[in-house]
Amino acid sequence: MQTAEFVTLPFFFRHLDNRNSYILTNQAGAFTFLENANVLKNVIHGNWSSLSSNTLDELLAKNFISEANEFDARKILIGSRFASVLKNNITEPSLFIVIPTLRCHHDCHYCQVSRVPINKKGFDLSRSNITHILGIIGSTKSSSIKIEFQGGEPLLSKEFIQNFVQESKRRLSEKEVSFVICTSLTDINDSFLSWAKVNDITFSVSLDGHEMLHNLNRPSSLFNTYKIATRNIQTLFDSIGKDSVSCLTTITKDSFSYVDEIIKTYIDMGLNSIFLRPLSPFGFSYLKMDSLSYTAYEYFEFYKHALDKIIALNENLYFVEETALIHLNKIFRPFHSGYVDLRSPAGYALGALVFNYDGNIFGSDEARMLYRITHNEELVIGKIGADESFFNHETTHKLLSDSFISCTPGCDDCAYQPYCGADPLHHLSTQGDHVGNKANSFFCKLETLIYDHLFDLYNNDTRTREVFDKWLSR
Amino acid sequence: MDVSIELEKSSYPEQTVRKSLYWLSEDYQWQLNETENHWLITIFVSQESLEKATSRFHQLLNDFLLRHQLDIKTQFLREKIIFSALEKIANANS
Protein backbone atom coordinates (compact mmCIF):
# COMPACT_ATOMS: atom_id res chain seq x y z
CA MET A 1 0.00 0.00 0.00
CA GLN A 2 1.29 3.50 -0.87
CA THR A 3 1.43 5.31 2.45
CA ALA A 4 2.62 8.81 1.65
CA GLU A 5 -0.70 10.43 0.81
CA PHE A 6 -2.78 9.95 3.96
CA VAL A 7 -4.35 12.78 5.91
CA THR A 8 -5.44 12.53 9.56
CA LEU A 9 -9.15 13.22 10.10
CA PRO A 10 -10.47 14.53 13.45
CA PHE A 11 -11.00 11.89 16.11
CA PHE A 12 -11.28 11.41 19.86
CA PHE A 13 -9.30 8.89 21.87
CA ARG A 14 -9.25 7.42 25.35
CA HIS A 15 -6.80 5.27 27.25
CA LEU A 16 -8.38 2.00 28.39
CA ASP A 17 -6.66 1.28 31.68
CA ASN A 18 -7.38 -2.42 32.00
CA ARG A 19 -5.71 -3.37 28.69
CA ASN A 20 -3.37 -0.38 28.33
CA SER A 21 -4.83 0.15 24.86
CA TYR A 22 -6.67 3.05 23.23
CA ILE A 23 -10.16 3.44 21.81
CA LEU A 24 -10.61 5.87 18.91
CA THR A 25 -14.00 7.35 17.97
CA ASN A 26 -15.11 10.05 15.57
CA GLN A 27 -18.06 12.34 14.89
CA ALA A 28 -19.49 9.79 12.47
CA GLY A 29 -19.92 7.42 15.42
CA ALA A 30 -17.25 4.95 14.25
CA PHE A 31 -14.85 3.34 16.71
CA THR A 32 -11.69 1.26 16.61
CA PHE A 33 -8.94 0.16 19.00
CA LEU A 34 -5.19 0.69 18.92
CA GLU A 35 -2.94 -1.63 20.89
CA ASN A 36 -0.75 0.97 22.58
CA ALA A 37 0.40 4.61 22.83
CA ASN A 38 3.10 4.21 20.18
CA VAL A 39 0.58 3.23 17.52
CA LEU A 40 -1.59 6.19 18.54
CA LYS A 41 1.41 8.54 18.25
CA ASN A 42 2.19 7.17 14.80
CA VAL A 43 -1.37 7.87 13.67
CA ILE A 44 -1.34 11.41 15.08
CA HIS A 45 2.11 12.23 13.70
CA GLY A 46 1.40 10.64 10.33
CA ASN A 47 4.11 7.97 10.54
CA TRP A 48 2.17 5.83 8.11
CA SER A 49 4.98 3.47 7.21
CA SER A 50 5.17 2.39 10.88
CA LEU A 51 1.57 1.17 10.82
CA SER A 52 0.52 -2.29 9.69
CA SER A 53 -1.62 -2.58 6.58
CA ASN A 54 -4.43 -3.99 8.74
CA THR A 55 -4.36 -0.90 10.95
CA LEU A 56 -4.29 1.43 7.94
CA ASP A 57 -7.19 -0.43 6.32
CA GLU A 58 -9.24 -0.22 9.52
CA LEU A 59 -8.48 3.51 9.98
CA LEU A 60 -9.40 4.22 6.36
CA ALA A 61 -12.58 2.13 6.47
CA LYS A 62 -13.82 4.00 9.53
CA ASN A 63 -12.81 7.51 8.43
CA PHE A 64 -10.05 8.14 10.96
CA ILE A 65 -7.67 8.86 8.10
CA SER A 66 -8.18 9.62 4.45
CA GLU A 67 -6.31 9.28 1.22
CA ALA A 68 -5.60 12.82 0.03
CA ASN A 69 -7.79 12.53 -3.06
CA GLU A 70 -10.77 11.35 -0.97
CA PHE A 71 -10.43 14.02 1.69
CA ASP A 72 -13.41 16.19 0.64
CA ALA A 73 -15.73 13.23 0.19
CA ARG A 74 -14.87 11.81 3.62
CA LYS A 75 -15.25 15.23 5.25
CA ILE A 76 -18.77 15.49 3.77
CA LEU A 77 -19.59 11.96 4.86
CA ILE A 78 -18.58 12.62 8.50
CA GLY A 79 -20.43 15.95 8.46
CA SER A 80 -23.61 14.38 7.10
CA ARG A 81 -23.59 11.64 9.70
CA PHE A 82 -22.96 14.15 12.51
CA ALA A 83 -25.76 16.40 11.19
CA SER A 84 -28.18 13.45 11.07
CA VAL A 85 -27.51 12.51 14.70
CA LEU A 86 -27.81 16.15 15.80
CA LYS A 87 -31.02 16.64 13.82
CA ASN A 88 -32.41 13.43 15.29
CA ASN A 89 -31.99 15.02 18.73
CA ILE A 90 -33.49 18.41 17.81
CA THR A 91 -37.09 17.36 17.66
CA GLU A 92 -40.43 18.28 19.08
CA PRO A 93 -41.37 16.19 22.13
CA SER A 94 -42.82 12.74 21.63
CA LEU A 95 -43.03 11.79 25.32
CA PHE A 96 -45.70 13.52 27.41
CA ILE A 97 -45.71 12.84 31.14
CA VAL A 98 -48.89 13.62 33.04
CA ILE A 99 -48.96 13.69 36.86
CA PRO A 100 -52.58 13.12 37.88
CA THR A 101 -51.65 13.11 41.58
CA LEU A 102 -48.66 13.32 43.88
CA ARG A 103 -50.43 11.16 46.50
CA CYS A 104 -49.04 7.68 47.18
CA HIS A 105 -49.38 4.98 49.83
CA HIS A 106 -45.75 3.91 49.65
CA ASP A 107 -43.06 5.35 51.94
CA CYS A 108 -40.02 4.74 49.70
CA HIS A 109 -36.90 6.26 51.25
CA TYR A 110 -35.55 7.19 47.84
CA CYS A 111 -38.77 8.66 46.38
CA GLN A 112 -37.51 11.04 43.68
CA VAL A 113 -40.76 13.00 43.42
CA SER A 114 -41.30 13.67 47.14
CA ARG A 115 -44.77 12.09 47.25
CA VAL A 116 -47.43 13.09 49.78
CA PRO A 117 -49.75 10.85 51.89
CA ILE A 118 -52.91 9.52 50.22
CA ASN A 119 -55.36 11.71 52.13
CA LYS A 120 -53.58 14.99 51.52
CA LYS A 121 -55.68 17.58 49.68
CA GLY A 122 -54.41 19.86 46.91
CA PHE A 123 -52.09 17.43 45.14
CA ASP A 124 -54.36 16.28 42.30
CA LEU A 125 -54.62 17.54 38.72
CA SER A 126 -58.10 18.76 37.94
CA ARG A 127 -60.05 17.14 35.08
CA SER A 128 -60.63 20.61 33.67
CA ASN A 129 -56.97 20.63 32.57
CA ILE A 130 -57.33 17.68 30.20
CA THR A 131 -58.54 19.79 27.27
CA HIS A 132 -55.64 22.25 27.66
CA ILE A 133 -53.03 19.50 27.91
CA LEU A 134 -54.36 17.71 24.85
CA GLY A 135 -54.37 21.03 23.00
CA ILE A 136 -50.63 21.38 23.66
CA ILE A 137 -49.89 17.75 22.74
CA GLY A 138 -52.01 18.07 19.60
CA SER A 139 -50.13 21.16 18.48
CA THR A 140 -46.75 19.37 18.44
CA LYS A 141 -45.52 17.86 15.19
CA SER A 142 -44.58 14.36 16.40
CA SER A 143 -46.81 11.80 14.72
CA SER A 144 -45.96 8.91 17.04
CA ILE A 145 -46.17 9.78 20.74
CA LYS A 146 -46.19 8.21 24.18
CA ILE A 147 -48.30 9.50 27.06
CA GLU A 148 -47.07 8.37 30.48
CA PHE A 149 -49.04 8.75 33.68
CA GLN A 150 -46.73 9.11 36.66
CA GLY A 151 -47.19 10.12 40.25
CA GLY A 152 -47.31 9.77 43.18
CA GLU A 153 -49.41 6.73 42.46
CA PRO A 154 -51.43 7.53 39.32
CA LEU A 155 -53.91 4.71 39.96
CA LEU A 156 -55.26 6.76 42.88
CA SER A 157 -56.75 8.87 40.04
CA LYS A 158 -58.17 6.14 37.81
CA GLU A 159 -61.11 8.24 36.67
CA PHE A 160 -58.80 11.06 35.56
CA ILE A 161 -56.68 8.60 33.57
CA GLN A 162 -59.70 6.99 31.92
CA ASN A 163 -61.12 10.38 30.98
CA PHE A 164 -57.74 11.48 29.66
CA VAL A 165 -57.31 8.38 27.49
CA GLN A 166 -60.87 8.58 26.08
CA GLU A 167 -60.46 12.27 25.29
CA SER A 168 -56.98 11.63 23.75
CA LYS A 169 -58.42 9.06 21.36
CA ARG A 170 -60.90 11.66 20.15
CA ARG A 171 -58.58 14.68 20.04
CA LEU A 172 -55.35 12.98 18.87
CA SER A 173 -56.83 10.65 16.27
CA GLU A 174 -54.21 11.69 13.70
CA LYS A 175 -51.34 10.61 15.93
CA GLU A 176 -50.20 7.15 16.87
CA VAL A 177 -50.50 7.23 20.67
CA SER A 178 -49.32 4.68 23.23
CA PHE A 179 -50.24 4.94 26.92
CA VAL A 180 -48.12 3.85 29.88
CA ILE A 181 -49.05 3.95 33.56
CA CYS A 182 -46.05 4.03 35.93
CA THR A 183 -47.47 2.42 39.03
CA SER A 184 -46.91 0.21 42.06
CA LEU A 185 -50.06 -1.69 40.92
CA THR A 186 -51.51 -1.34 44.42
CA ASP A 187 -54.88 0.01 43.30
CA ILE A 188 -55.70 -2.21 40.38
CA ASN A 189 -59.11 -3.88 40.10
CA ASP A 190 -60.99 -6.06 37.60
CA SER A 191 -62.96 -3.31 35.93
CA PHE A 192 -59.82 -1.20 35.44
CA LEU A 193 -57.96 -4.23 34.04
CA SER A 194 -60.74 -4.81 31.50
CA TRP A 195 -60.62 -1.15 30.50
CA ALA A 196 -56.81 -1.25 30.25
CA LYS A 197 -56.95 -4.31 28.00
CA VAL A 198 -59.45 -2.71 25.62
CA ASN A 199 -57.40 0.49 25.46
CA ASP A 200 -53.94 -1.12 24.98
CA ILE A 201 -52.56 0.37 28.17
CA THR A 202 -49.13 -0.82 29.28
CA PHE A 203 -47.70 -0.66 32.79
CA SER A 204 -44.26 0.24 34.12
CA VAL A 205 -43.77 -1.20 37.59
CA SER A 206 -41.03 -0.86 40.18
CA LEU A 207 -39.75 -4.23 41.36
CA ASP A 208 -36.58 -3.83 43.42
CA GLY A 209 -35.83 -7.51 44.04
CA HIS A 210 -36.91 -10.28 46.40
CA GLU A 211 -39.42 -9.74 49.19
CA MET A 212 -36.98 -8.61 51.88
CA LEU A 213 -35.19 -6.10 49.63
CA HIS A 214 -38.29 -4.77 47.85
CA ASN A 215 -40.06 -4.17 51.16
CA LEU A 216 -36.93 -2.55 52.60
CA ASN A 217 -36.57 -0.17 49.63
CA ARG A 218 -40.28 0.41 49.07
CA PRO A 219 -42.02 0.13 52.44
CA SER A 220 -45.62 0.98 53.24
CA SER A 221 -47.22 1.19 56.65
CA LEU A 222 -50.39 -0.21 55.07
CA PHE A 223 -49.35 -3.48 53.38
CA ASN A 224 -46.60 -5.80 52.12
CA THR A 225 -45.60 -3.96 48.92
CA TYR A 226 -43.72 -6.93 47.43
CA LYS A 227 -46.69 -9.28 47.72
CA ILE A 228 -49.05 -6.74 46.16
CA ALA A 229 -46.65 -5.88 43.31
CA THR A 230 -45.81 -9.48 42.34
CA ARG A 231 -49.40 -10.69 42.67
CA ASN A 232 -50.67 -7.89 40.45
CA ILE A 233 -47.89 -8.27 37.88
CA GLN A 234 -49.04 -11.90 37.56
CA THR A 235 -52.65 -10.72 37.26
CA LEU A 236 -51.64 -8.38 34.42
CA PHE A 237 -49.74 -11.20 32.69
CA ASP A 238 -52.81 -13.44 32.91
CA SER A 239 -55.41 -10.88 31.90
CA ILE A 240 -53.63 -8.62 29.37
CA GLY A 241 -50.43 -10.43 28.46
CA LYS A 242 -46.71 -10.35 29.24
CA ASP A 243 -46.02 -7.47 26.87
CA SER A 244 -48.25 -5.23 28.97
CA VAL A 245 -45.73 -4.96 31.82
CA SER A 246 -42.14 -3.78 32.09
CA CYS A 247 -40.34 -3.57 35.41
CA LEU A 248 -37.51 -1.43 36.66
CA THR A 249 -35.17 -1.76 39.60
CA THR A 250 -33.80 1.11 41.63
CA ILE A 251 -30.50 0.13 43.20
CA THR A 252 -29.87 1.25 46.75
CA LYS A 253 -26.89 0.57 48.98
CA ASP A 254 -28.91 -2.31 50.44
CA SER A 255 -29.32 -3.81 46.93
CA PHE A 256 -25.55 -4.28 46.53
CA SER A 257 -25.56 -7.52 48.55
CA TYR A 258 -28.39 -9.12 46.59
CA VAL A 259 -27.38 -9.37 42.92
CA ASP A 260 -28.51 -13.00 42.61
CA GLU A 261 -31.79 -12.43 44.44
CA ILE A 262 -32.69 -9.41 42.30
CA ILE A 263 -32.08 -11.26 39.03
CA LYS A 264 -33.80 -14.42 40.29
CA THR A 265 -36.92 -12.42 41.22
CA TYR A 266 -37.18 -11.20 37.62
CA ILE A 267 -36.53 -14.64 36.10
CA ASP A 268 -39.02 -16.30 38.45
CA MET A 269 -41.65 -13.71 37.52
CA GLY A 270 -41.21 -14.70 33.88
CA LEU A 271 -39.89 -11.28 32.87
CA ASN A 272 -37.47 -11.21 29.93
CA SER A 273 -35.66 -8.02 30.85
CA ILE A 274 -34.44 -6.02 33.82
CA PHE A 275 -33.66 -2.29 33.97
CA LEU A 276 -30.99 -1.67 36.61
CA ARG A 277 -30.71 2.02 37.48
CA PRO A 278 -28.96 4.03 40.18
CA LEU A 279 -30.62 6.43 42.60
CA SER A 280 -31.34 9.87 41.16
CA PRO A 281 -30.25 12.97 43.05
CA PHE A 282 -33.79 14.31 43.39
CA GLY A 283 -36.61 14.20 45.93
CA PHE A 284 -36.16 12.27 49.18
CA SER A 285 -33.00 10.61 47.87
CA TYR A 286 -31.51 14.11 47.41
CA LEU A 287 -32.47 15.13 50.94
CA LYS A 288 -31.07 11.90 52.41
CA MET A 289 -28.02 11.81 50.13
CA ASP A 290 -25.56 11.26 52.99
CA SER A 291 -27.24 8.09 54.22
CA LEU A 292 -28.46 6.69 50.88
CA SER A 293 -25.77 7.62 48.38
CA TYR A 294 -22.86 5.70 46.94
CA THR A 295 -20.06 6.59 44.56
CA ALA A 296 -20.19 5.89 40.84
CA TYR A 297 -17.40 3.32 41.36
CA GLU A 298 -19.41 1.49 44.05
CA TYR A 299 -22.51 1.42 41.84
CA PHE A 300 -20.50 0.32 38.83
CA GLU A 301 -18.97 -2.62 40.71
CA PHE A 302 -22.48 -3.80 41.49
CA TYR A 303 -23.62 -3.17 37.92
CA LYS A 304 -20.67 -5.01 36.35
CA HIS A 305 -21.22 -7.99 38.60
CA ALA A 306 -24.94 -8.07 37.72
CA LEU A 307 -24.27 -7.68 33.99
CA ASP A 308 -21.77 -10.55 34.02
CA LYS A 309 -24.39 -12.80 35.60
CA ILE A 310 -27.08 -11.69 33.13
CA ILE A 311 -24.79 -12.32 30.16
CA ALA A 312 -24.04 -15.81 31.51
CA LEU A 313 -27.79 -16.49 31.86
CA ASN A 314 -28.22 -15.74 28.16
CA GLU A 315 -26.55 -19.05 27.33
CA ASN A 316 -29.89 -20.66 28.03
CA LEU A 317 -32.52 -17.94 27.83
CA TYR A 318 -33.24 -14.51 26.41
CA PHE A 319 -32.95 -11.96 29.21
CA VAL A 320 -31.96 -8.35 28.50
CA GLU A 321 -30.33 -5.77 30.76
CA GLU A 322 -31.93 -2.55 29.55
CA THR A 323 -29.22 -0.07 30.64
CA ALA A 324 -26.66 -2.00 28.58
CA LEU A 325 -29.05 -2.17 25.63
CA ILE A 326 -29.68 1.61 25.76
CA HIS A 327 -25.92 2.21 25.56
CA LEU A 328 -25.42 -0.41 22.84
CA ASN A 329 -28.18 1.25 20.81
CA LYS A 330 -26.42 4.60 21.18
CA ILE A 331 -23.27 3.00 19.73
CA PHE A 332 -24.70 0.77 17.03
CA ARG A 333 -28.19 2.12 16.24
CA PRO A 334 -28.22 5.85 17.08
CA PHE A 335 -31.33 6.54 15.01
CA HIS A 336 -33.36 3.75 16.61
CA SER A 337 -33.03 4.87 20.20
CA GLY A 338 -36.16 6.55 21.55
CA TYR A 339 -34.41 7.17 24.86
CA VAL A 340 -34.79 10.84 25.83
CA ASP A 341 -31.71 10.89 28.08
CA LEU A 342 -28.13 10.67 26.75
CA ARG A 343 -28.81 13.25 24.08
CA SER A 344 -26.87 16.26 22.85
CA PRO A 345 -28.49 18.74 22.99
CA ALA A 346 -30.36 17.41 26.03
CA GLY A 347 -33.87 16.03 25.60
CA TYR A 348 -35.19 18.85 27.81
CA ALA A 349 -38.44 20.08 26.18
CA LEU A 350 -37.19 18.61 22.88
CA GLY A 351 -37.81 15.02 23.96
CA ALA A 352 -40.44 15.35 26.68
CA LEU A 353 -42.92 17.67 28.36
CA VAL A 354 -44.26 17.16 31.86
CA PHE A 355 -47.72 18.35 32.98
CA ASN A 356 -47.63 18.51 36.74
CA TYR A 357 -50.52 18.09 39.22
CA ASP A 358 -50.20 21.80 40.15
CA GLY A 359 -50.60 23.05 36.55
CA ASN A 360 -46.90 23.69 35.99
CA ILE A 361 -45.19 22.49 32.81
CA PHE A 362 -41.60 21.24 32.92
CA GLY A 363 -39.12 20.25 30.20
CA SER A 364 -38.23 16.96 31.88
CA ASP A 365 -39.31 14.72 34.73
CA GLU A 366 -36.11 15.58 36.59
CA ALA A 367 -37.01 19.29 36.40
CA ARG A 368 -40.33 18.69 38.16
CA MET A 369 -38.54 16.57 40.77
CA LEU A 370 -35.98 19.32 41.39
CA TYR A 371 -38.72 21.99 41.52
CA ARG A 372 -40.47 20.02 44.25
CA ILE A 373 -37.50 20.38 46.61
CA THR A 374 -36.15 23.78 45.49
CA HIS A 375 -39.27 25.67 44.31
CA ASN A 376 -36.99 27.35 41.79
CA GLU A 377 -39.46 29.10 39.48
CA GLU A 378 -36.90 29.17 36.66
CA LEU A 379 -37.55 25.46 36.20
CA VAL A 380 -41.19 26.10 35.27
CA ILE A 381 -41.42 26.67 31.53
CA GLY A 382 -45.19 27.09 31.30
CA LYS A 383 -48.59 26.78 32.94
CA ILE A 384 -51.36 24.51 31.71
CA GLY A 385 -53.97 26.77 30.12
CA ALA A 386 -51.69 29.76 29.63
CA ASP A 387 -51.11 30.82 26.07
CA GLU A 388 -47.34 30.79 25.87
CA SER A 389 -44.57 29.00 24.04
CA PHE A 390 -42.39 26.96 26.37
CA PHE A 391 -39.99 26.27 23.52
CA ASN A 392 -39.12 29.96 23.61
CA HIS A 393 -38.81 30.08 27.38
CA GLU A 394 -35.54 31.55 28.66
CA THR A 395 -34.85 28.46 30.81
CA THR A 396 -35.30 26.17 27.81
CA HIS A 397 -32.86 28.22 25.74
CA LYS A 398 -30.27 28.51 28.50
CA LEU A 399 -30.43 24.85 29.42
CA LEU A 400 -30.28 23.58 25.85
CA SER A 401 -27.44 25.90 24.87
CA ASP A 402 -25.43 24.49 27.80
CA SER A 403 -26.07 20.93 26.67
CA PHE A 404 -24.21 20.67 23.35
CA ILE A 405 -21.48 18.32 24.55
CA SER A 406 -19.23 18.98 21.58
CA CYS A 407 -18.48 22.33 23.22
CA THR A 408 -18.81 21.82 26.98
CA PRO A 409 -15.73 21.48 29.24
CA GLY A 410 -14.84 17.88 30.02
CA CYS A 411 -17.00 16.55 27.17
CA ASP A 412 -15.48 18.34 24.19
CA ASP A 413 -12.60 15.92 23.84
CA CYS A 414 -14.17 12.79 25.34
CA ALA A 415 -14.03 9.63 23.24
CA TYR A 416 -17.59 8.74 24.21
CA GLN A 417 -19.01 12.08 23.03
CA PRO A 418 -20.56 10.50 19.88
CA TYR A 419 -22.67 8.17 22.06
CA CYS A 420 -23.23 10.18 25.22
CA GLY A 421 -25.36 13.15 26.19
CA ALA A 422 -25.81 15.97 28.62
CA ASP A 423 -27.67 15.69 31.91
CA PRO A 424 -28.14 19.35 32.88
CA LEU A 425 -30.68 18.66 35.64
CA HIS A 426 -28.38 16.12 37.33
CA HIS A 427 -25.59 18.69 37.37
CA LEU A 428 -27.92 21.49 38.45
CA SER A 429 -29.04 19.32 41.37
CA THR A 430 -25.60 18.07 42.40
CA GLN A 431 -23.29 20.96 41.47
CA GLY A 432 -25.51 24.00 41.00
CA ASP A 433 -25.05 24.61 37.27
CA HIS A 434 -26.13 22.96 34.03
CA VAL A 435 -22.68 21.93 32.82
CA GLY A 436 -21.01 20.70 36.00
CA ASN A 437 -17.39 19.80 36.65
CA LYS A 438 -17.15 16.42 34.95
CA ALA A 439 -14.18 15.35 37.07
CA ASN A 440 -16.54 15.31 40.05
CA SER A 441 -19.70 14.19 38.26
CA PHE A 442 -21.42 10.92 39.23
CA PHE A 443 -23.17 10.98 35.84
CA CYS A 444 -19.95 11.38 33.84
CA LYS A 445 -18.01 8.85 35.88
CA LEU A 446 -20.73 6.21 35.61
CA GLU A 447 -21.31 6.75 31.87
CA THR A 448 -17.57 6.50 31.24
CA LEU A 449 -17.26 3.29 33.26
CA ILE A 450 -20.25 1.74 31.47
CA TYR A 451 -18.94 2.62 27.99
CA ASP A 452 -15.42 1.40 28.92
CA HIS A 453 -16.88 -1.91 30.04
CA LEU A 454 -19.25 -2.41 27.10
CA PHE A 455 -16.54 -1.63 24.54
CA ASP A 456 -14.12 -3.92 26.36
CA LEU A 457 -16.64 -6.78 26.40
CA TYR A 458 -17.69 -6.22 22.80
CA ASN A 459 -14.11 -6.16 21.56
CA ASN A 460 -12.60 -8.94 23.63
CA ASP A 461 -15.28 -11.48 24.47
CA THR A 462 -16.87 -13.34 21.56
CA ARG A 463 -19.58 -14.92 23.70
CA THR A 464 -20.67 -11.55 25.08
CA ARG A 465 -20.63 -10.02 21.61
CA GLU A 466 -23.08 -12.70 20.49
CA VAL A 467 -25.36 -11.88 23.42
CA PHE A 468 -25.19 -8.13 22.68
CA ASP A 469 -25.94 -8.76 18.99
CA LYS A 470 -28.95 -10.84 20.01
CA TRP A 471 -30.22 -7.99 22.23
CA LEU A 472 -29.61 -5.43 19.48
CA SER A 473 -31.65 -7.43 16.99
CA ARG A 474 -34.73 -7.26 19.26
CA MET B 1 3.05 15.30 51.55
CA ASP B 2 3.29 17.39 48.38
CA VAL B 3 4.56 16.45 44.93
CA SER B 4 6.16 19.29 42.97
CA ILE B 5 6.37 19.04 39.20
CA GLU B 6 8.07 21.58 36.94
CA LEU B 7 7.21 21.65 33.25
CA GLU B 8 8.70 23.76 30.49
CA LYS B 9 6.15 26.09 28.95
CA SER B 10 7.73 25.60 25.55
CA SER B 11 6.88 21.87 25.73
CA TYR B 12 3.49 22.00 27.46
CA PRO B 13 0.85 24.52 26.33
CA GLU B 14 -1.32 26.03 29.08
CA GLN B 15 -4.46 24.25 27.85
CA THR B 16 -2.72 20.86 28.04
CA VAL B 17 -1.63 21.46 31.64
CA ARG B 18 -5.01 22.86 32.73
CA LYS B 19 -7.03 20.05 31.11
CA SER B 20 -4.81 17.46 32.82
CA LEU B 21 -5.31 19.17 36.18
CA TYR B 22 -9.08 19.41 35.57
CA TRP B 23 -9.32 15.60 35.49
CA LEU B 24 -6.79 15.16 38.28
CA SER B 25 -9.29 17.02 40.53
CA GLU B 26 -11.31 13.83 40.62
CA ASP B 27 -8.87 12.35 43.12
CA TYR B 28 -6.38 14.99 44.21
CA GLN B 29 -6.05 18.65 45.16
CA TRP B 30 -3.44 20.67 43.33
CA GLN B 31 -2.03 24.14 42.83
CA LEU B 32 -0.72 25.72 39.63
CA ASN B 33 1.84 28.53 39.60
CA GLU B 34 4.10 29.79 36.86
CA THR B 35 7.40 31.50 36.18
CA GLU B 36 8.36 33.06 32.89
CA ASN B 37 9.38 29.71 31.40
CA HIS B 38 7.86 27.05 33.63
CA TRP B 39 4.61 25.66 34.99
CA LEU B 40 4.96 24.85 38.68
CA ILE B 41 2.51 22.20 39.80
CA THR B 42 2.00 21.01 43.34
CA ILE B 43 -0.17 17.95 44.03
CA PHE B 44 -1.27 17.43 47.63
CA VAL B 45 -1.17 13.72 48.42
CA SER B 46 -0.44 11.31 51.22
CA GLN B 47 2.81 9.35 51.13
CA GLU B 48 1.01 6.15 50.03
CA SER B 49 -0.75 7.93 47.11
CA LEU B 50 2.35 9.71 45.87
CA GLU B 51 3.30 7.30 43.10
CA LYS B 52 -0.28 6.78 41.94
CA ALA B 53 -0.95 10.53 41.78
CA THR B 54 2.23 11.27 39.85
CA SER B 55 1.61 8.46 37.42
CA ARG B 56 -2.02 9.56 36.89
CA PHE B 57 -0.93 13.15 36.22
CA HIS B 58 1.68 12.10 33.66
CA GLN B 59 -0.82 9.79 31.93
CA LEU B 60 -3.26 12.72 31.65
CA LEU B 61 -0.52 15.09 30.56
CA ASN B 62 0.69 12.76 27.80
CA ASP B 63 -2.83 12.16 26.50
CA PHE B 64 -3.73 15.86 26.47
CA LEU B 65 -0.44 16.72 24.77
CA LEU B 66 -1.29 14.17 22.07
CA ARG B 67 -4.78 15.68 21.77
CA HIS B 68 -3.17 19.11 21.40
CA GLN B 69 -0.95 17.78 18.62
CA LEU B 70 -3.95 16.15 16.96
CA ASP B 71 -5.90 19.41 17.27
CA ILE B 72 -3.17 21.35 15.50
CA LYS B 73 -3.69 19.04 12.52
CA THR B 74 -7.44 18.60 12.61
CA GLN B 75 -9.13 21.34 14.68
CA PHE B 76 -9.97 23.43 11.59
CA LEU B 77 -11.58 20.37 10.02
CA ARG B 78 -13.51 19.48 13.15
CA GLU B 79 -14.92 23.01 13.32
CA LYS B 80 -15.74 22.89 9.62
CA ILE B 81 -17.64 19.61 10.09
CA ILE B 82 -19.65 21.05 13.00
CA PHE B 83 -20.36 24.28 11.10
CA SER B 84 -21.52 22.45 7.98
CA ALA B 85 -23.71 20.15 10.11
CA LEU B 86 -25.39 23.11 11.81
CA GLU B 87 -25.80 24.85 8.45
CA LYS B 88 -27.45 21.71 7.03
CA ILE B 89 -29.91 21.61 9.94
CA ALA B 90 -30.65 25.35 9.67
CA ASN B 91 -31.30 25.03 5.93
CA ALA B 92 -33.56 22.01 6.44
CA ASN B 93 -35.65 23.95 8.98
CA SER B 94 -35.89 27.20 6.99
XYZ file of C-alpha atoms in Angstrom, chain A residues 2 13 33 48 51 66 95 110 118 225 228 254 256 273 284 302 308 329 356 361 396 448 462:
23
model
C 1.290 3.495 -0.874
C -9.301 8.886 21.875
C -8.943 0.157 18.996
C 2.165 5.828 8.111
C 1.571 1.169 10.818
C -8.185 9.618 4.447
C -43.028 11.786 25.322
C -35.549 7.187 47.837
C -52.905 9.520 50.215
C -45.605 -3.963 48.922
C -49.052 -6.736 46.158
C -28.909 -2.312 50.440
C -25.553 -4.284 46.534
C -35.662 -8.016 30.855
C -36.158 12.265 49.180
C -22.481 -3.803 41.494
C -21.768 -10.555 34.024
C -28.183 1.247 20.813
C -47.634 18.510 36.743
C -45.195 22.486 32.815
C -35.303 26.169 27.812
C -17.566 6.504 31.240
C -16.865 -13.344 21.559
